[in-house]
mmCIF file of C-alpha atoms and ligand atoms in Angstrom:
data_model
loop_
_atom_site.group_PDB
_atom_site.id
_atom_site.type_symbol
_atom_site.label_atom_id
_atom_site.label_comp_id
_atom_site.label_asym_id
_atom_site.label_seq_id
_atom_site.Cartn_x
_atom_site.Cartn_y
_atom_site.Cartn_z
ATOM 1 C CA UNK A 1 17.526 25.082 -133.652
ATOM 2 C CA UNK A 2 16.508 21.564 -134.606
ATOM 3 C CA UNK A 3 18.066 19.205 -137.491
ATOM 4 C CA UNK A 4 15.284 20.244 -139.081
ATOM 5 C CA UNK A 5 15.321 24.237 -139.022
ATOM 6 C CA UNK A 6 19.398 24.081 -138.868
ATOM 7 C CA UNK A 7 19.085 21.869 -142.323
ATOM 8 C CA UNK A 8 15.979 21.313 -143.940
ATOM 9 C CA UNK A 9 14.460 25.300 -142.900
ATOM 10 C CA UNK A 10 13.038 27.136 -143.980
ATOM 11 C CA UNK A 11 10.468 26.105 -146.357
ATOM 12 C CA UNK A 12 8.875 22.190 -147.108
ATOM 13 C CA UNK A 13 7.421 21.376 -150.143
ATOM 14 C CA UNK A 14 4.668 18.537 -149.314
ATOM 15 C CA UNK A 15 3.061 16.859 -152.540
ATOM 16 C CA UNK A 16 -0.385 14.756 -151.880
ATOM 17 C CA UNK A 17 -0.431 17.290 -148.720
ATOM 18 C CA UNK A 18 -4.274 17.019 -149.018
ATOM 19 C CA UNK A 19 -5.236 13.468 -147.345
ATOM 20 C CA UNK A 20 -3.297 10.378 -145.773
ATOM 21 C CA UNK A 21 0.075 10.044 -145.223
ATOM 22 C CA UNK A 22 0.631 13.577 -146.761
ATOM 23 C CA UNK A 23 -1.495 15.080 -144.718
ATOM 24 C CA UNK A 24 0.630 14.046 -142.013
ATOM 25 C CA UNK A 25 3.931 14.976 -143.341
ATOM 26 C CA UNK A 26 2.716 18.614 -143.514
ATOM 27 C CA UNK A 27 1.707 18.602 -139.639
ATOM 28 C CA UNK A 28 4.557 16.780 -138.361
ATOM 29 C CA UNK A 29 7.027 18.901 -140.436
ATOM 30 C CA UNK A 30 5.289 21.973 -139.582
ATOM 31 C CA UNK A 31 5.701 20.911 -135.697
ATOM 32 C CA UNK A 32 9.203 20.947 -136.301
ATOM 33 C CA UNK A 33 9.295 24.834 -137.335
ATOM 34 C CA UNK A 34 9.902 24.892 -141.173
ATOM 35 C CA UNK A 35 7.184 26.937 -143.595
ATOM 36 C CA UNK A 36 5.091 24.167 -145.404
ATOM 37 C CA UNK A 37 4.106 24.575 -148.921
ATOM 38 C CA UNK A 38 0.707 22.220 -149.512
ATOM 39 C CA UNK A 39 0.617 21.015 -152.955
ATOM 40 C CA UNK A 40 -2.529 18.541 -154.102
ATOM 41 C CA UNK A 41 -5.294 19.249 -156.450
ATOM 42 C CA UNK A 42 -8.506 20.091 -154.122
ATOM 43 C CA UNK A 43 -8.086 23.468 -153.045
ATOM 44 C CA UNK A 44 -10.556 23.576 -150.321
ATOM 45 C CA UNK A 45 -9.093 20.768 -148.849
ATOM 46 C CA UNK A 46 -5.808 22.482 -148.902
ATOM 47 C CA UNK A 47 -7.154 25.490 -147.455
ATOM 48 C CA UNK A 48 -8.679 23.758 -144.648
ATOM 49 C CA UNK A 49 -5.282 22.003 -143.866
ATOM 50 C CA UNK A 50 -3.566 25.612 -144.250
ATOM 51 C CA UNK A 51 -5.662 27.089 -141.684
ATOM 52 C CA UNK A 52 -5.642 24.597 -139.019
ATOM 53 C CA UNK A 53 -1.944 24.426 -139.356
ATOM 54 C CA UNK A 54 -1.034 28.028 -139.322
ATOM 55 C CA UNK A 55 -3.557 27.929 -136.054
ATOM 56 C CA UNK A 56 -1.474 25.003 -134.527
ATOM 57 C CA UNK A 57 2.250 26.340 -135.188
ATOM 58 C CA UNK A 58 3.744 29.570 -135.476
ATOM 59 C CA UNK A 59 4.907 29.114 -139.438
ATOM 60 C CA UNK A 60 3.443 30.540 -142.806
ATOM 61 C CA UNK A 61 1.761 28.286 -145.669
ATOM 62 C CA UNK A 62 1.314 28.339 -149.068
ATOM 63 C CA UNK A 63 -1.567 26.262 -150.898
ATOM 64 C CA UNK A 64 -0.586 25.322 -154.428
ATOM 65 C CA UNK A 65 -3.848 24.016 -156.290
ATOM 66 C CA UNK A 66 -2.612 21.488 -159.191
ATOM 67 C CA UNK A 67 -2.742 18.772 -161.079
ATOM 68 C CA UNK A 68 0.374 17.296 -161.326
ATOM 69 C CA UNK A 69 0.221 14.752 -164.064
ATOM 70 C CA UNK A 70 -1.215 17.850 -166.188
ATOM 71 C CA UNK A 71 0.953 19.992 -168.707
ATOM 72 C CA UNK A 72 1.064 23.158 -167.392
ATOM 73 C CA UNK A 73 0.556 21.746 -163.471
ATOM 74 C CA UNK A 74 4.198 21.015 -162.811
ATOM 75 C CA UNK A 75 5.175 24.312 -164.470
ATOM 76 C CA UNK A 76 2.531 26.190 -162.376
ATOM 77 C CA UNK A 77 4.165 24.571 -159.066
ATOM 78 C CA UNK A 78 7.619 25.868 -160.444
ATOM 79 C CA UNK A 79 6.453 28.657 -160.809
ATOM 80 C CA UNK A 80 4.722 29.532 -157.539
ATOM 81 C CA UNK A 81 7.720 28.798 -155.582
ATOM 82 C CA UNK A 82 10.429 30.613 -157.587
ATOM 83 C CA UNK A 83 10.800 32.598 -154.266
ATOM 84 C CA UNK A 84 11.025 30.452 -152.201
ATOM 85 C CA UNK A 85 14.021 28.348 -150.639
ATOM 86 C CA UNK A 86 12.372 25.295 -150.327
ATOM 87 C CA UNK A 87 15.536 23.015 -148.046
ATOM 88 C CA UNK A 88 12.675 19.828 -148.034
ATOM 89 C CA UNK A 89 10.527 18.297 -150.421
ATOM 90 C CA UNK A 90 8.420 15.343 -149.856
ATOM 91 C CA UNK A 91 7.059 13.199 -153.393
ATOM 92 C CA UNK A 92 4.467 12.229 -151.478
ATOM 93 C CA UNK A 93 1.408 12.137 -154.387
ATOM 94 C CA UNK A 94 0.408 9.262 -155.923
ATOM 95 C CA UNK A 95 -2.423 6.777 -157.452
ATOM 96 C CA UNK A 96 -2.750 3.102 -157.426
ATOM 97 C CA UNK A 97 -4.360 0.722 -159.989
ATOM 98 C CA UNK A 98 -5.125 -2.565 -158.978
ATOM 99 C CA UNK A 99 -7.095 -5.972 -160.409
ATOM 100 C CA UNK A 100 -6.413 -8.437 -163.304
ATOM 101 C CA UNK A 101 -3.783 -6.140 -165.459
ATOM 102 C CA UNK A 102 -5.756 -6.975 -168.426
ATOM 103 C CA UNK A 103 -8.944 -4.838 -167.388
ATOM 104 C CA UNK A 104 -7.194 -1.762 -166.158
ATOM 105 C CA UNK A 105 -7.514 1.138 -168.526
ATOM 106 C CA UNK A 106 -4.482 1.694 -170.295
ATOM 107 C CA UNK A 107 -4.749 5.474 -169.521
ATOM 108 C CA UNK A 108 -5.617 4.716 -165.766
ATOM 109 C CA UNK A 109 -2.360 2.453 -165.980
ATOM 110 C CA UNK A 110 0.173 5.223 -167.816
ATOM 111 C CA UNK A 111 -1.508 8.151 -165.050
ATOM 112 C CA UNK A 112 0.018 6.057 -162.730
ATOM 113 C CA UNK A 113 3.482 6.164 -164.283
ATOM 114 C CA UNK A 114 3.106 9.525 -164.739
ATOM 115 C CA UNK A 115 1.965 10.571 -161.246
ATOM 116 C CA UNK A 116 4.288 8.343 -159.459
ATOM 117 C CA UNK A 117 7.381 7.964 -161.688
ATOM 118 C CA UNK A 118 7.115 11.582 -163.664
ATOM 119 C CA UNK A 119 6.479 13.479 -160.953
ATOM 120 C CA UNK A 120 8.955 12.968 -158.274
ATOM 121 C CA UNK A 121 11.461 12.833 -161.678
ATOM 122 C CA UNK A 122 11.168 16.359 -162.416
ATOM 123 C CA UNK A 123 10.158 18.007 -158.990
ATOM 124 C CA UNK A 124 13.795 16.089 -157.429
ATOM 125 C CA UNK A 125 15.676 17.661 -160.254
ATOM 126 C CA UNK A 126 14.665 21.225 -160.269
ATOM 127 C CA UNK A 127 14.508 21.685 -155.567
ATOM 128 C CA UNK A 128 17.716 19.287 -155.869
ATOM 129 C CA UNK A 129 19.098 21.953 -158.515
ATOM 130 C CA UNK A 130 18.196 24.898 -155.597
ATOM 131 C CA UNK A 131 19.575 22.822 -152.633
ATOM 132 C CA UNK A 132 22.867 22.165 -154.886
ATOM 133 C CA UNK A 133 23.109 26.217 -155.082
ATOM 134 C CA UNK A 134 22.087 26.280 -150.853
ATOM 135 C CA UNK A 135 24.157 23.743 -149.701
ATOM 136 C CA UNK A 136 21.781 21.602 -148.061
ATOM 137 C CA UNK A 137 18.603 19.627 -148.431
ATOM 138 C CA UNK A 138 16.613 17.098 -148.115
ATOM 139 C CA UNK A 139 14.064 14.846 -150.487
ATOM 140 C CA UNK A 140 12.038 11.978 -149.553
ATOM 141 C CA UNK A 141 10.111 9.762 -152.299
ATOM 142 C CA UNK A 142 7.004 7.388 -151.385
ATOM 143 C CA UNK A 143 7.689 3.983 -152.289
ATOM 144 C CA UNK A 144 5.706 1.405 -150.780
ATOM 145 C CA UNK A 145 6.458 -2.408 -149.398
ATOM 146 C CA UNK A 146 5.393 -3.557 -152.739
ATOM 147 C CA UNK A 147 8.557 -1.940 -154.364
ATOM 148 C CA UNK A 148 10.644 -5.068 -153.565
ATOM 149 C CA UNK A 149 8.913 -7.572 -156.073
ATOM 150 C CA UNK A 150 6.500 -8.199 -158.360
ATOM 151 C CA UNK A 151 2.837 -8.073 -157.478
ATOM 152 C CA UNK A 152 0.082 -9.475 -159.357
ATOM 153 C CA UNK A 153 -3.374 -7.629 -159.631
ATOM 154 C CA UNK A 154 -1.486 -4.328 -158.106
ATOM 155 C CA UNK A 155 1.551 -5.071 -160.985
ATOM 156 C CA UNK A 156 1.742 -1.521 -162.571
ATOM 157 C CA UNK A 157 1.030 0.223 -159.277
ATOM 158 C CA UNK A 158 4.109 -2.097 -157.564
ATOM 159 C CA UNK A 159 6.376 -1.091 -160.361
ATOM 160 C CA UNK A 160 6.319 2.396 -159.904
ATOM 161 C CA UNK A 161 7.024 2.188 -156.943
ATOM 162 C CA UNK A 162 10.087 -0.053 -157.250
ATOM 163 C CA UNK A 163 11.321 2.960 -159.576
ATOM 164 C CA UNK A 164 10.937 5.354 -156.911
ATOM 165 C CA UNK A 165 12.925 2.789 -154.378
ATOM 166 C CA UNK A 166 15.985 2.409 -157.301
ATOM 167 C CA UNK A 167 15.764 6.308 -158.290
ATOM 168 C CA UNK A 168 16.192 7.312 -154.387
ATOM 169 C CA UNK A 169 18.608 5.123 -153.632
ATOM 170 C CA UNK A 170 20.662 6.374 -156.532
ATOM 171 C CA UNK A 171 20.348 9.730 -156.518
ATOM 172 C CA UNK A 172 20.977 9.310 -152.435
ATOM 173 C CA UNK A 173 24.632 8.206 -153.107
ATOM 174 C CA UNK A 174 24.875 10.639 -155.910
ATOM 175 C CA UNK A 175 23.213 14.088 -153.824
ATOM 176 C CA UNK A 176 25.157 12.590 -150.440
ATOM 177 C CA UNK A 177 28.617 14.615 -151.509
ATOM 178 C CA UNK A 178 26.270 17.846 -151.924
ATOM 179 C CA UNK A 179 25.024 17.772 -148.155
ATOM 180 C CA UNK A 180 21.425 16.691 -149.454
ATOM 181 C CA UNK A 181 20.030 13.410 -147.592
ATOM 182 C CA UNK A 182 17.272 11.283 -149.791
ATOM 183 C CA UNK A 183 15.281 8.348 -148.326
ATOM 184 C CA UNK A 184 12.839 6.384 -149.594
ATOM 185 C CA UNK A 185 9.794 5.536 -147.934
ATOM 186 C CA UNK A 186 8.569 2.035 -148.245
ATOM 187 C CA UNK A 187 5.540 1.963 -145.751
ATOM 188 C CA UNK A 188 3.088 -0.956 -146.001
ATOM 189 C CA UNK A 189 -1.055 -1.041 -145.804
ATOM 190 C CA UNK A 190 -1.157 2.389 -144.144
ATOM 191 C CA UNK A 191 -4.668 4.070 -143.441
ATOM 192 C CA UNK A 192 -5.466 6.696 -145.752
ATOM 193 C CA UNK A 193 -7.912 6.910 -149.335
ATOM 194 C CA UNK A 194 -5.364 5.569 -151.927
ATOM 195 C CA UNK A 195 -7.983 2.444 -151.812
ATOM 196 C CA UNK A 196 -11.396 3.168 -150.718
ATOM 197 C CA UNK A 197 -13.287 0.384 -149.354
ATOM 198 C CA UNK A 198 -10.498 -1.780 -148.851
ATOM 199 C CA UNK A 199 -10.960 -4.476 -146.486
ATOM 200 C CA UNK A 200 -8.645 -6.354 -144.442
ATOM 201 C CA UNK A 201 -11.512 -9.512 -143.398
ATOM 202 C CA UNK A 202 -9.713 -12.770 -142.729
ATOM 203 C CA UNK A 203 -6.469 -11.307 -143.187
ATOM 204 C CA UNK A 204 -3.754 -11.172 -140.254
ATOM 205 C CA UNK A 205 -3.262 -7.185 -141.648
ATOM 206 C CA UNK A 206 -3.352 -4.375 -139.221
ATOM 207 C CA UNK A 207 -2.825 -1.316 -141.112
ATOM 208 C CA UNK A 208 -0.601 1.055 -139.811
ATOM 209 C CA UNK A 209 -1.291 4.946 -138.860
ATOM 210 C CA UNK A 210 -0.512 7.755 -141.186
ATOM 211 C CA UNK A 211 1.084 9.278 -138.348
ATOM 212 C CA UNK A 212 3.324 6.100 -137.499
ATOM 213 C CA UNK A 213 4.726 5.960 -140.828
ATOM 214 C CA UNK A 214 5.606 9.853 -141.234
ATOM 215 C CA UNK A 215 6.998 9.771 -137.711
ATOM 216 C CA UNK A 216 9.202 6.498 -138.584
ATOM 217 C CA UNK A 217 10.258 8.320 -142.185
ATOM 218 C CA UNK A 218 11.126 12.212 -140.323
ATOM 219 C CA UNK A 219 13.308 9.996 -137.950
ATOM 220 C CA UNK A 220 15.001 8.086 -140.428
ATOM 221 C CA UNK A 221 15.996 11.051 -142.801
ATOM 222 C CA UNK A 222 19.479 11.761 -142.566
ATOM 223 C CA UNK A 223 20.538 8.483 -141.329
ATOM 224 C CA UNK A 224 18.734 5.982 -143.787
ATOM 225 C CA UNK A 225 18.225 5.434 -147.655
ATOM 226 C CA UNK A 226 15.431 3.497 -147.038
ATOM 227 C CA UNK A 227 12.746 3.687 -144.472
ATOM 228 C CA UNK A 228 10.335 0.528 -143.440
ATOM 229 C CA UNK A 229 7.866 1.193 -140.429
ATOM 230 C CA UNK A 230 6.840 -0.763 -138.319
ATOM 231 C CA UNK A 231 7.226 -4.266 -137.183
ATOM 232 C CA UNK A 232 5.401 -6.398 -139.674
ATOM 233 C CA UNK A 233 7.090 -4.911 -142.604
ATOM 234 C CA UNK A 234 10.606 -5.018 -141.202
ATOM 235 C CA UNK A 235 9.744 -8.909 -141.335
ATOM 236 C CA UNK A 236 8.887 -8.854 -144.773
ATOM 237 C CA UNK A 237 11.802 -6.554 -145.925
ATOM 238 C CA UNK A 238 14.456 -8.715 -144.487
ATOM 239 C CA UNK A 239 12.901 -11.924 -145.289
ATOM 240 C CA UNK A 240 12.165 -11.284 -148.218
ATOM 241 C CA UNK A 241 15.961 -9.228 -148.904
ATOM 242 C CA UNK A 242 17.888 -12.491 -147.290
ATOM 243 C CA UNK A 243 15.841 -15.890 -146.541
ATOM 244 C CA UNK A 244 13.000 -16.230 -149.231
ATOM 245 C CA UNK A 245 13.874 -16.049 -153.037
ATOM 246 C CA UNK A 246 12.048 -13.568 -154.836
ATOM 247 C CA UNK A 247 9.202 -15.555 -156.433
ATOM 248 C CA UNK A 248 8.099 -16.666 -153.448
ATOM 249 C CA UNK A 249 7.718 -12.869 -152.349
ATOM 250 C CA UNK A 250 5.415 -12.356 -155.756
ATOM 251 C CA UNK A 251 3.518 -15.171 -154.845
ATOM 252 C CA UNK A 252 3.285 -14.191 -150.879
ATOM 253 C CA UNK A 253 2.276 -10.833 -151.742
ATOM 254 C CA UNK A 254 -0.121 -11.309 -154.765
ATOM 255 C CA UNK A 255 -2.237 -14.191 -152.384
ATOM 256 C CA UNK A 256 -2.906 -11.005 -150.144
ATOM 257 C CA UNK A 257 -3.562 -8.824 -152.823
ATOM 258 C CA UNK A 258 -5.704 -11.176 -153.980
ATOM 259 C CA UNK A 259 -7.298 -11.818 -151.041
ATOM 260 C CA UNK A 260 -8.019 -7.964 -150.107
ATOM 261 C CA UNK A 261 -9.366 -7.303 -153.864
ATOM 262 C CA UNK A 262 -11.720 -10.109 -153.114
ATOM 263 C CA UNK A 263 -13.245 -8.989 -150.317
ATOM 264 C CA UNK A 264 -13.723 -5.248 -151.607
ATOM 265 C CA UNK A 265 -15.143 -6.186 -154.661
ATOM 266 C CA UNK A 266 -16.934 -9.578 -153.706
ATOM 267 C CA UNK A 267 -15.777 -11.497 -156.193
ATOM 268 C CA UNK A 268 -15.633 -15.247 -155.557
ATOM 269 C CA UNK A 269 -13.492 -17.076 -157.655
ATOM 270 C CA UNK A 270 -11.179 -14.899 -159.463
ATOM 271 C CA UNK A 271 -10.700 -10.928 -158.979
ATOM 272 C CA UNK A 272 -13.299 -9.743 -161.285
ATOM 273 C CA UNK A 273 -12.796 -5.623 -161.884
ATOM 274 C CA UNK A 274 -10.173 -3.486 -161.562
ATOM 275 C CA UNK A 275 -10.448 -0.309 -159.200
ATOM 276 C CA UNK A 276 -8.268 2.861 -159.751
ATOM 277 C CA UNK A 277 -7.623 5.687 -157.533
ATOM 278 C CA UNK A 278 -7.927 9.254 -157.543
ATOM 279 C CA UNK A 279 -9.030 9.056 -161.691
HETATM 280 N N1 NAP B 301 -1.870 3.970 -148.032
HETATM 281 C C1 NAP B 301 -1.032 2.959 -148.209
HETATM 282 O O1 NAP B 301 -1.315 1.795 -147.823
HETATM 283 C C2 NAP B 301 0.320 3.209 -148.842
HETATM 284 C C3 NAP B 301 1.308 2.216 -148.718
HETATM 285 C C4 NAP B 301 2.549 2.424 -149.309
HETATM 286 C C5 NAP B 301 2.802 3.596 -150.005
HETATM 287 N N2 NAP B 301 1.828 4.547 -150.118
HETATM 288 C C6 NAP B 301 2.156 5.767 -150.886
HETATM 289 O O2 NAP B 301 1.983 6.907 -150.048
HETATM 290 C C7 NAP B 301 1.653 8.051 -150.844
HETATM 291 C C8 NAP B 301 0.421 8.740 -150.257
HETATM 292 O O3 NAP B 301 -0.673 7.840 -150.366
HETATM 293 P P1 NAP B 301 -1.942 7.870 -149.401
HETATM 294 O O4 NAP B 301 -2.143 6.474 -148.949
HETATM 295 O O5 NAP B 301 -1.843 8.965 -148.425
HETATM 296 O O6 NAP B 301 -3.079 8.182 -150.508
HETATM 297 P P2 NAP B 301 -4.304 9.197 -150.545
HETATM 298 O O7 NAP B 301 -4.966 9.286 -149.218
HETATM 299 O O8 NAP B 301 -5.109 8.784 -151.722
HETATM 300 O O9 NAP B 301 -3.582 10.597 -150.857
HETATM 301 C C9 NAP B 301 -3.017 10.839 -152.122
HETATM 302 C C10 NAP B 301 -2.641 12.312 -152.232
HETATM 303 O O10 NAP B 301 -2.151 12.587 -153.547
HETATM 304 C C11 NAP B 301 -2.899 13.693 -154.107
HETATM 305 N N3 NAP B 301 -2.997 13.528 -155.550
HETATM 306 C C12 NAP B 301 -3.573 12.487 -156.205
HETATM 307 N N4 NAP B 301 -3.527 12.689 -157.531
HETATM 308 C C13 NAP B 301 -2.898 13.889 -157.713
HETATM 309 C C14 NAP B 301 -2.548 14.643 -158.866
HETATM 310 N N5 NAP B 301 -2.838 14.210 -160.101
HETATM 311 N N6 NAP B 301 -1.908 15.831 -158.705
HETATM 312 C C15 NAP B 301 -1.623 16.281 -157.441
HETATM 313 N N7 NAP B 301 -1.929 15.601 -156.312
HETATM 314 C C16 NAP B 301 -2.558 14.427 -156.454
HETATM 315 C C17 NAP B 301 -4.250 13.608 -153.387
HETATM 316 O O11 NAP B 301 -4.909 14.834 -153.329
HETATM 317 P P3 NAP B 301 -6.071 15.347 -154.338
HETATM 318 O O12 NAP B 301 -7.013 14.200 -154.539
HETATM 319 O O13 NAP B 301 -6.643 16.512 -153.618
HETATM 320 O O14 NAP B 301 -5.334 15.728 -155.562
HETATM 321 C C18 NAP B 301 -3.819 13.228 -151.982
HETATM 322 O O15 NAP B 301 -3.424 14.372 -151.284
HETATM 323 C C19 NAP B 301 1.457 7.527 -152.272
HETATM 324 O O16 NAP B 301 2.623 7.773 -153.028
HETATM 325 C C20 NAP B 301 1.245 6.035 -152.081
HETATM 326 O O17 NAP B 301 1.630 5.297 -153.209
HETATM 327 C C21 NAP B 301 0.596 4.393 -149.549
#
């Protein structure tokens, strides 16, 4: 039996499990031997994923269609795994807005709240509630790099994120006592769709794998609160944490913003339009 059978078994709960970085979560947890549940809101996506899986590892699946920042999606969720004992879940779904705050959409802008803040809010309370009553668990949230300061042109996007960073690190000393580890996950540009088109041109920015940053987070679980892959962002964590004061880090991190918005949407001068993902 592995840490993750002996603790986390038998079933994961995967959020976003359709694309990216969740995508990769549900393989590399179902390598490990636990059940995954696949929650996202393109079924045939899902499907796909739940057949290749269940023909790569010897575990079940369960595809949840939903939209998550709807209603009755949330309470759908709840209910399709009332019988289940789900001993991981990953908040891995989420949407960014970026460009000049003043031209995003205000309902593009409070989506975002809801899909990154309100959603990990009410799915860690009610598995958190279960692994209470089982006596183990884990939860990991998706933060990002961006948590640690203010961004411009990504602003609302970065401050969701830095509530998922405070929330996990809270509820990890508060759910440590009831045998349930919590780490946040603050990867940095990582390939996947959250920003189509994005281009890296003139910019010293290697994006990282999906697959390095699940691999990094599945190792740190259980030891960490907060995970940072790779290299390059370990820099900017720590330099930014203990040598640069925190300004500078908005104004670091907005010039690349900047500079990546530019060249996806050609602007010259300024960052013209704002681009939002998954509306
Ligand atoms: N990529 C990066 O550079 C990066 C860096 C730091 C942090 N992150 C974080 O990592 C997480 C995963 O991002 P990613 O890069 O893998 O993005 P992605 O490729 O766009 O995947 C996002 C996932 O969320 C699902 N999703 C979106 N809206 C949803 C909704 N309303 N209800 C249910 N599911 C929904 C999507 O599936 P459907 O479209 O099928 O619903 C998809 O499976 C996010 O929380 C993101 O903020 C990403």
């Amino acid at each position: 039996m592995n840490k993750f059978t002996n603790k986390y078994g038998e079933w994961a709960l995967i959020t976003g499990a359709s694309k990216g970085i969740g995508l990769e979560f549900s393989r590399q947890i179902a390598a490990t031997g636990l059940n995954v549940v696949l929650v996202a809101r393109s079924d045939s996506r899902l499907k796909q994923l739940s057949s290749a899986i269940e023909r790569d590892y010897p575990i079940k699946t369960r595809v949840i269609a939903a939209d998550l920042t709807e209603v009755d999606g949330i309470a759908r969720l709840f209910e399709a795994t009332a019988d289940l004992d789900i001993g991981l879940l990953v908040n891995n779904a989420g949407r960014e807005d970026s460009g000049p705050f003043l031209q995003i959409p205000i309902d593009d802008a409070i989506k975002t709240v809801d899909l990154n803040i309100k959603v990990p809010l009410q799915l860690t309370q009610h598995f958190a509630t279960k692994m209470r009553a089982r006596g183990k668990g884990g939860i990991l949230i998706m933060s990002s790099i961006v948590a640690f300061q203010g961004v411009p042109n990504i602003a609302n996007y970065a401050a969701s994120k830095a509530y998922d960073l405070v929330f996990a690190e809270g509820i990890a000393a508060e759910l440590e006592p009831l045998n349930i580890d919590v780490l946040s996950v603050n990867p940095g540009f990582t390939k996947s769709e959250l920003s189509p088109g994005i281009n890296f041109d003139g910019l010293p920015i290697n994006p990282m794998s999906a697959a390095a940053v699940v691999k990094t987070a599945l190792k740190d679980l259980g030891t960490s609160r907060v995970s940072v892959p790779g290299s390059v962002n370990k820099f900017l964590y720590y330099s930014g944490k203990y040598l640069q004061p925190r300004r500078l880090n908005t104004a670091a991190f907005g010039g690349v913003f900047r500079k990546v918005l530019r060249n996806k949407l050609g602007a010259s001068d300024a960052v013209a339009s704002p681009h939002t993902s998954n509306s």
